Amino acid sequence: EKGGYDYFMLKEIAEQPKAVADTLLGRIDPSGSLTLDEVRISPPELREVDKVVIVACGTAFHAGLIAKYAIEHFTRIPCEVELASEFRYRDPILDGRSLVIAISQSGETMDTLMALRHAREQGSKVLAICNTNGSTIPRESDAVLYTHAGPEVAVASTKAFLTQLVACYLVALYLGQVRGTKWGDEIQAAIKDLSRISEDVERVLETMEPVRALARTLATKNTVLFLGRHVGYPVALEGALKLKELAYMHAEGFAAGELKHGPIALIEEDVPVVVVVPSPRGRSVLHDKIVSNIQEIRARGARTIAIAEEGDEAVVPYADHLIRVPVTPTLLQPLVATVPLQVFACELATARGNEVDQPRNLAKSVTVE
Ligand code: M6R
């Protein structure tokens, strides 16, 4: 059932282009706009929404952090993202005009379920983004947008994460479309970009051998740090989470702009630092700032591993190792930049002799508190 792969995780990483394409299937109509019939919250109700709150745990929370950028960009509605385990014990300010989005692969995560109950008690509508048909979270929500990743067996979430990102972009674009917040052209162009992204995920997968080789050389390290900015910041958090759960290594993700506020003190000789480099096009100021972050940490002895777009030459002099990803629009970069981090963590786990699909102390769905 592992389809010739040593681990389910490897199989599921390889399935990502299809999972992404399947999640888009039937949701983009021939005219190039979105039809999300399953989202049974009516357009007039969606036009009333004045706040979006995303609740989730673990990897799904990271998808939520990325979704915030797309939702605020395409809808101009304020969006908050909160760990379900924190949200459920707060007294959040919600009402009938708040849209709460609960993201969960399994649909059974206790904290996320409790968070959505908490939101519904306050009259908010809840939209679930879920991968498991008929599970508890979608059953208790007002509407559900299913991700079509297929069954995810490995404890470490991979293809579910990419499809959660796709579903989040679909929601952001759909809300933008319904509310008419952005020029139709911009939404249509973004839908087109999204419809092509699975090909880019496929291309990244073809270039993963050097990432594996690099991971093997780091098997005896104690710490790996991850840096990112903008949508690259949650990608850094996700890279660190994967490494913790699979390689049992100390790994931390930071917002690159925070380096000077503390984390730079951690940089010492030969510590590996993975940097997610934003595109030099678009928000080029972010790119330039990250390049100077790479320079700074390298000057202090870090071993820099840059994940950068094809054709980005500015990083070359400062990257000890360079991992190339295809050119994508900024908001879609997480779909390609996360893949090498999954492969990296999986290979490090193997090199350290760890059980990849069933890491110690972890369960696939966390149905207890
Ligand atoms: O099933 P869910 O998406 O609700 O699960 C949430 C987290 O438990 C899950 O993403 C966890 O962090 C993964 N093991 C990470 O790889």
Short mmCIF file of C-alpha atoms and ligand atoms in Angstrom, two decimals:
data_model
loop_
_atom_site.label_atom_id
_atom_site.label_comp_id
_atom_site.label_asym_id
_atom_site.label_seq_id
_atom_site.Cartn_x
_atom_site.Cartn_y
_atom_site.Cartn_z
CA GLU A 1 0.00 0.00 0.00
CA LYS A 2 3.04 2.24 0.21
CA GLY A 3 3.14 2.09 -3.56
CA GLY A 4 6.82 1.15 -3.74
CA TYR A 5 7.95 3.85 -1.30
CA ASP A 6 9.73 3.05 1.95
CA TYR A 7 7.37 5.21 3.94
CA PHE A 8 3.87 6.57 3.64
CA MET A 9 5.34 10.01 4.12
CA LEU A 10 7.41 9.70 0.94
CA LYS A 11 4.40 8.46 -0.96
CA GLU A 12 2.30 11.31 0.34
CA ILE A 13 4.96 13.89 -0.53
CA ALA A 14 4.99 12.48 -4.07
CA GLU A 15 1.21 12.64 -4.27
CA GLN A 16 1.14 16.38 -3.69
CA PRO A 17 0.75 17.57 -7.29
CA LYS A 18 -2.28 15.34 -7.69
CA ALA A 19 -3.70 16.29 -4.29
CA VAL A 20 -3.41 19.96 -5.21
CA ALA A 21 -5.00 19.43 -8.63
CA ASP A 22 -7.80 17.32 -7.13
CA THR A 23 -8.60 20.02 -4.59
CA LEU A 24 -9.10 22.50 -7.44
CA LEU A 25 -11.08 20.10 -9.58
CA GLY A 26 -14.61 21.25 -10.39
CA ARG A 27 -14.19 24.44 -8.42
CA ILE A 28 -13.04 26.71 -11.24
CA ASP A 29 -15.70 27.10 -13.91
CA PRO A 30 -14.91 27.51 -17.63
CA SER A 31 -15.35 31.27 -17.43
CA GLY A 32 -12.47 31.36 -14.93
CA SER A 33 -14.47 32.18 -11.82
CA LEU A 34 -15.06 30.06 -8.75
CA THR A 35 -18.10 27.97 -7.93
CA LEU A 36 -17.96 26.73 -4.39
CA ASP A 37 -21.44 25.28 -4.11
CA GLU A 38 -20.51 23.35 -1.00
CA VAL A 39 -19.96 26.56 0.91
CA ARG A 40 -23.51 26.78 2.14
CA ILE A 41 -23.18 30.26 3.49
CA SER A 42 -25.08 32.50 1.10
CA PRO A 43 -23.42 35.33 -0.84
CA PRO A 44 -25.50 37.96 1.05
CA GLU A 45 -24.29 36.46 4.34
CA LEU A 46 -20.72 36.44 3.09
CA ARG A 47 -21.03 40.08 2.11
CA GLU A 48 -21.96 40.87 5.72
CA VAL A 49 -18.83 39.27 7.17
CA ASP A 50 -16.67 41.88 8.91
CA LYS A 51 -14.08 39.64 10.52
CA VAL A 52 -12.49 36.28 9.77
CA VAL A 53 -10.98 34.16 12.53
CA ILE A 54 -9.05 31.02 11.70
CA VAL A 55 -8.58 28.31 14.33
CA ALA A 56 -6.42 25.20 13.95
CA CYS A 57 -3.55 23.22 15.48
CA GLY A 58 -0.06 22.26 14.34
CA THR A 59 0.48 22.17 10.60
CA ALA A 60 -3.12 23.23 9.93
CA PHE A 61 -2.41 26.34 12.04
CA HIS A 62 0.52 27.14 9.75
CA ALA A 63 -1.81 26.89 6.76
CA GLY A 64 -4.05 29.38 8.59
CA LEU A 65 -1.18 31.79 9.14
CA ILE A 66 -0.52 31.79 5.39
CA ALA A 67 -4.23 32.10 4.61
CA LYS A 68 -4.36 35.40 6.50
CA TYR A 69 -2.19 37.07 3.84
CA ALA A 70 -4.45 35.89 1.02
CA ILE A 71 -7.70 36.65 2.83
CA GLU A 72 -6.73 40.17 3.81
CA HIS A 73 -5.29 40.85 0.37
CA PHE A 74 -8.25 39.64 -1.66
CA THR A 75 -11.11 40.59 0.66
CA ARG A 76 -9.86 43.50 2.79
CA ILE A 77 -11.58 41.86 5.76
CA PRO A 78 -9.47 41.71 8.95
CA CYS A 79 -8.34 38.16 9.63
CA GLU A 80 -6.96 36.69 12.84
CA VAL A 81 -5.37 33.30 13.20
CA GLU A 82 -5.25 31.55 16.53
CA LEU A 83 -4.20 28.22 17.93
CA ALA A 84 -7.43 26.40 18.71
CA SER A 85 -6.12 25.41 22.15
CA GLU A 86 -5.71 29.09 23.06
CA PHE A 87 -8.83 30.40 21.40
CA ARG A 88 -11.16 28.01 23.15
CA TYR A 89 -10.19 29.29 26.58
CA ARG A 90 -10.38 32.98 25.68
CA ASP A 91 -13.31 35.29 25.58
CA PRO A 92 -13.00 36.20 21.90
CA ILE A 93 -14.98 39.08 20.43
CA LEU A 94 -17.27 37.39 17.94
CA ASP A 95 -20.80 37.82 16.66
CA GLY A 96 -23.05 36.85 13.77
CA ARG A 97 -20.90 38.81 11.32
CA SER A 98 -17.72 36.91 12.15
CA LEU A 99 -16.73 34.02 9.94
CA VAL A 100 -14.72 31.38 11.76
CA ILE A 101 -12.69 28.98 9.65
CA ALA A 102 -11.65 25.71 11.32
CA ILE A 103 -8.87 23.89 9.48
CA SER A 104 -8.27 20.21 10.21
CA GLN A 105 -7.01 17.28 8.21
CA SER A 106 -8.63 14.64 10.41
CA GLY A 107 -11.73 16.58 11.39
CA GLU A 108 -11.37 15.06 14.85
CA THR A 109 -8.87 17.28 16.63
CA MET A 110 -10.38 17.99 20.05
CA ASP A 111 -9.07 21.51 20.50
CA THR A 112 -10.26 22.59 17.04
CA LEU A 113 -13.67 21.04 17.66
CA MET A 114 -13.99 22.83 21.00
CA ALA A 115 -12.92 26.10 19.38
CA LEU A 116 -15.61 25.83 16.73
CA ARG A 117 -18.27 25.04 19.34
CA HIS A 118 -17.10 28.09 21.27
CA ALA A 119 -17.52 30.21 18.12
CA ARG A 120 -20.95 28.87 17.26
CA GLU A 121 -22.20 29.55 20.78
CA GLN A 122 -21.55 33.19 20.01
CA GLY A 123 -23.58 33.11 16.85
CA SER A 124 -20.68 33.03 14.38
CA LYS A 125 -20.81 30.98 11.22
CA VAL A 126 -18.18 28.26 10.99
CA LEU A 127 -16.65 27.06 7.75
CA ALA A 128 -14.57 23.89 8.06
CA ILE A 129 -11.65 23.10 5.76
CA CYS A 130 -11.25 19.39 6.21
CA ASN A 131 -9.83 16.30 4.53
CA THR A 132 -11.97 13.60 6.11
CA ASN A 133 -15.50 13.14 4.84
CA GLY A 134 -18.17 13.01 7.48
CA SER A 135 -15.81 13.61 10.40
CA THR A 136 -16.94 15.53 13.48
CA ILE A 137 -15.61 19.02 12.64
CA PRO A 138 -17.43 19.33 9.29
CA ARG A 139 -20.55 17.77 10.79
CA GLU A 140 -20.68 20.46 13.44
CA SER A 141 -19.88 23.34 11.07
CA ASP A 142 -22.26 25.50 9.02
CA ALA A 143 -20.39 24.64 5.85
CA VAL A 144 -17.39 22.66 4.70
CA LEU A 145 -14.89 22.91 1.92
CA TYR A 146 -13.22 19.54 1.60
CA THR A 147 -9.58 19.17 0.65
CA HIS A 148 -9.09 16.25 -1.70
CA ALA A 149 -5.72 15.01 -0.52
CA GLY A 150 -6.93 11.44 -0.13
CA PRO A 151 -6.08 9.49 3.02
CA GLU A 152 -3.00 10.76 4.83
CA VAL A 153 -1.43 7.96 6.85
CA ALA A 154 1.95 9.33 7.98
CA VAL A 155 1.69 11.25 11.23
CA ALA A 156 3.59 14.15 9.68
CA SER A 157 1.20 16.15 7.58
CA THR A 158 2.37 16.89 4.02
CA LYS A 159 -0.18 16.65 1.23
CA ALA A 160 -2.95 17.71 3.60
CA PHE A 161 -1.03 20.93 4.26
CA LEU A 162 -0.65 21.80 0.59
CA THR A 163 -4.33 21.14 -0.05
CA GLN A 164 -5.27 23.23 3.00
CA LEU A 165 -3.35 26.09 1.42
CA VAL A 166 -5.25 25.57 -1.84
CA ALA A 167 -8.58 25.53 0.01
CA CYS A 168 -7.65 28.69 1.90
CA TYR A 169 -6.76 30.49 -1.34
CA LEU A 170 -10.06 29.32 -2.81
CA VAL A 171 -11.93 30.77 0.16
CA ALA A 172 -10.00 34.05 -0.06
CA LEU A 173 -10.66 34.37 -3.79
CA TYR A 174 -14.28 33.32 -3.46
CA LEU A 175 -14.89 35.89 -0.73
CA GLY A 176 -13.18 38.48 -2.92
CA GLN A 177 -15.29 37.45 -5.89
CA VAL A 178 -18.57 37.53 -3.94
CA ARG A 179 -17.81 40.82 -2.26
CA GLY A 180 -16.27 42.46 -5.33
CA THR A 181 -13.46 43.88 -3.23
CA LYS A 182 -10.79 43.61 -5.88
CA TRP A 183 -10.97 44.25 -9.57
CA GLY A 184 -12.37 41.14 -11.19
CA ASP A 185 -9.23 40.95 -13.30
CA GLU A 186 -6.96 40.52 -10.32
CA ILE A 187 -9.10 37.73 -8.88
CA GLN A 188 -9.30 36.02 -12.26
CA ALA A 189 -5.53 36.23 -12.74
CA ALA A 190 -5.00 34.77 -9.27
CA ILE A 191 -7.39 31.91 -10.02
CA LYS A 192 -5.43 31.20 -13.17
CA ASP A 193 -2.13 31.16 -11.23
CA LEU A 194 -3.65 28.78 -8.70
CA SER A 195 -4.90 26.46 -11.43
CA ARG A 196 -1.32 26.03 -12.68
CA ILE A 197 0.42 25.57 -9.34
CA SER A 198 0.33 21.78 -9.25
CA GLU A 199 2.78 21.75 -12.19
CA ASP A 200 5.22 23.78 -10.11
CA VAL A 201 4.85 21.38 -7.19
CA GLU A 202 5.63 18.57 -9.63
CA ARG A 203 8.77 20.38 -10.80
CA VAL A 204 10.05 20.90 -7.27
CA LEU A 205 9.71 17.20 -6.59
CA GLU A 206 11.98 16.43 -9.52
CA THR A 207 14.87 18.32 -7.93
CA MET A 208 14.91 16.88 -4.42
CA GLU A 209 18.01 14.66 -4.61
CA PRO A 210 20.47 17.39 -3.49
CA VAL A 211 18.15 18.20 -0.58
CA ARG A 212 18.36 14.58 0.56
CA ALA A 213 22.13 14.58 0.23
CA LEU A 214 22.36 17.79 2.24
CA ALA A 215 20.08 16.44 4.97
CA ARG A 216 22.30 13.39 5.42
CA THR A 217 25.31 15.61 6.12
CA LEU A 218 23.43 17.29 8.97
CA ALA A 219 22.35 14.14 10.82
CA THR A 220 24.61 14.77 13.80
CA LYS A 221 23.64 18.39 14.36
CA ASN A 222 21.67 19.40 17.43
CA THR A 223 19.87 22.45 16.14
CA VAL A 224 18.50 23.77 12.87
CA LEU A 225 17.04 27.26 12.59
CA PHE A 226 14.55 28.45 9.98
CA LEU A 227 13.97 32.02 8.87
CA GLY A 228 11.30 33.57 6.70
CA ARG A 229 9.38 36.75 6.10
CA HIS A 230 5.82 37.43 4.99
CA VAL A 231 4.30 34.12 3.80
CA GLY A 232 7.76 32.60 4.16
CA TYR A 233 7.55 33.00 7.92
CA PRO A 234 4.84 30.34 8.45
CA VAL A 235 6.79 28.17 5.98
CA ALA A 236 9.78 28.49 8.32
CA LEU A 237 7.57 27.47 11.27
CA GLU A 238 6.34 24.48 9.30
CA GLY A 239 9.89 23.44 8.37
CA ALA A 240 10.84 23.56 12.04
CA LEU A 241 7.78 21.59 13.15
CA LYS A 242 8.50 18.84 10.63
CA LEU A 243 12.06 18.55 11.87
CA LYS A 244 11.03 18.38 15.53
CA GLU A 245 8.44 15.71 15.02
CA LEU A 246 10.46 13.54 12.64
CA ALA A 247 14.13 14.08 13.42
CA TYR A 248 13.67 14.85 17.14
CA MET A 249 16.03 17.76 16.71
CA HIS A 250 15.77 21.19 18.21
CA ALA A 251 14.37 23.33 15.44
CA GLU A 252 12.90 26.80 15.54
CA GLY A 253 11.34 29.08 12.99
CA PHE A 254 11.74 32.84 13.22
CA ALA A 255 10.49 35.87 11.40
CA ALA A 256 13.68 37.15 9.82
CA GLY A 257 12.90 40.69 10.95
CA GLU A 258 13.06 39.49 14.56
CA LEU A 259 16.65 38.26 14.29
CA LYS A 260 18.13 41.37 15.85
CA HIS A 261 15.63 41.24 18.67
CA GLY A 262 17.13 38.11 20.14
CA PRO A 263 17.54 35.02 17.97
CA ILE A 264 20.75 36.21 16.31
CA ALA A 265 22.47 35.38 19.60
CA LEU A 266 21.89 31.72 18.75
CA ILE A 267 24.02 31.93 15.64
CA GLU A 268 27.35 30.23 16.11
CA GLU A 269 29.90 28.43 13.99
CA ASP A 270 28.34 25.96 11.58
CA VAL A 271 24.77 26.06 12.87
CA PRO A 272 22.50 25.28 9.90
CA VAL A 273 20.03 28.04 9.10
CA VAL A 274 17.41 27.46 6.43
CA VAL A 275 16.20 30.71 4.90
CA VAL A 276 13.02 30.94 2.83
CA VAL A 277 13.80 33.71 0.36
CA PRO A 278 10.89 35.73 -1.04
CA SER A 279 10.72 36.44 -4.74
CA PRO A 280 12.93 39.30 -5.95
CA ARG A 281 10.00 40.42 -8.07
CA GLY A 282 6.89 41.90 -6.50
CA ARG A 283 7.77 42.87 -2.93
CA SER A 284 11.45 43.26 -3.71
CA VAL A 285 12.12 45.12 -0.48
CA LEU A 286 11.43 41.91 1.45
CA HIS A 287 13.83 40.04 -0.78
CA ASP A 288 16.59 42.56 -0.22
CA LYS A 289 16.08 42.47 3.53
CA ILE A 290 16.35 38.70 3.62
CA VAL A 291 19.51 38.80 1.57
CA SER A 292 21.06 41.08 4.18
CA ASN A 293 19.83 38.72 6.93
CA ILE A 294 21.63 35.88 5.17
CA GLN A 295 24.79 38.00 4.98
CA GLU A 296 24.56 38.82 8.69
CA ILE A 297 24.17 35.27 9.87
CA ARG A 298 26.82 33.98 7.53
CA ALA A 299 29.26 36.57 8.81
CA ARG A 300 28.69 35.01 12.24
CA GLY A 301 29.55 31.55 10.99
CA ALA A 302 26.13 30.06 10.21
CA ARG A 303 25.85 27.46 7.49
CA THR A 304 23.26 29.06 5.25
CA ILE A 305 20.76 27.02 3.29
CA ALA A 306 18.68 29.24 1.01
CA ILE A 307 15.41 28.23 -0.59
CA ALA A 308 15.21 30.69 -3.45
CA GLU A 309 13.40 31.19 -6.70
CA GLU A 310 15.03 30.09 -9.96
CA GLY A 311 16.96 33.00 -11.42
CA ASP A 312 17.45 34.77 -8.09
CA GLU A 313 21.18 35.49 -8.35
CA ALA A 314 21.45 37.89 -5.41
CA VAL A 315 21.47 35.06 -2.85
CA VAL A 316 24.16 33.02 -4.60
CA PRO A 317 27.23 34.60 -2.93
CA TYR A 318 25.83 34.08 0.58
CA ALA A 319 24.25 30.66 0.35
CA ASP A 320 26.38 27.70 1.39
CA HIS A 321 23.63 25.54 -0.08
CA LEU A 322 21.03 26.66 -2.54
CA ILE A 323 17.69 24.95 -3.07
CA ARG A 324 15.85 26.25 -6.11
CA VAL A 325 12.07 26.51 -6.40
CA PRO A 326 10.05 27.57 -9.47
CA VAL A 327 9.01 31.15 -9.98
CA THR A 328 5.52 31.63 -8.53
CA PRO A 329 3.39 34.58 -7.45
CA THR A 330 4.37 35.61 -3.91
CA LEU A 331 1.22 34.32 -2.22
CA LEU A 332 1.65 30.90 -3.79
CA GLN A 333 5.33 30.45 -2.92
CA PRO A 334 4.54 28.40 0.23
CA LEU A 335 3.17 25.63 -2.00
CA VAL A 336 6.57 25.09 -3.55
CA ALA A 337 8.86 26.23 -0.72
CA THR A 338 7.41 23.78 1.82
CA VAL A 339 8.16 20.69 -0.27
CA PRO A 340 11.97 20.73 0.19
CA LEU A 341 11.45 21.18 3.93
CA GLN A 342 9.29 18.05 4.06
CA VAL A 343 11.90 16.07 2.15
CA PHE A 344 14.65 17.50 4.34
CA ALA A 345 12.91 16.43 7.57
CA CYS A 346 12.04 12.99 6.23
CA GLU A 347 15.62 12.32 5.14
CA LEU A 348 17.08 13.56 8.42
CA ALA A 349 14.71 11.29 10.32
CA THR A 350 15.85 8.34 8.23
CA ALA A 351 19.52 9.24 8.66
CA ARG A 352 19.02 9.39 12.42
CA GLY A 353 17.34 5.99 12.43
CA ASN A 354 13.93 7.30 13.44
CA GLU A 355 10.60 5.82 12.56
CA VAL A 356 9.31 8.16 9.83
CA ASP A 357 5.62 7.36 9.68
CA GLN A 358 5.09 6.89 13.41
CA PRO A 359 7.29 9.34 15.30
CA ARG A 360 7.58 8.76 19.02
CA ASN A 361 4.92 10.19 21.33
CA LEU A 362 2.69 11.39 18.48
CA ALA A 363 -0.71 10.32 17.18
CA LYS A 364 -2.19 11.07 13.78
CA SER A 365 -5.23 12.74 15.24
CA VAL A 366 -5.20 14.29 18.64
CA THR A 367 -8.62 13.55 20.04
CA VAL A 368 -7.60 14.16 23.65
CA GLU A 369 -6.75 17.38 25.42
O1 M6R B 1 -6.03 16.65 11.89
P1 M6R B 1 -5.59 18.04 12.14
O2 M6R B 1 -5.26 18.78 10.89
O3 M6R B 1 -6.59 18.83 12.97
O4 M6R B 1 -4.28 17.92 12.99
C1 M6R B 1 -3.64 19.05 13.51
C2 M6R B 1 -2.25 18.71 14.02
O5 M6R B 1 -2.32 17.75 15.05
C3 M6R B 1 -1.33 18.17 12.92
O6 M6R B 1 -1.24 19.05 11.83
C4 M6R B 1 0.08 17.90 13.45
O7 M6R B 1 0.68 19.11 13.82
C5 M6R B 1 0.92 17.14 12.42
N1 M6R B 1 1.44 15.93 12.99
C6 M6R B 1 2.06 17.94 11.88
O8 M6R B 1 2.78 17.25 10.92
#
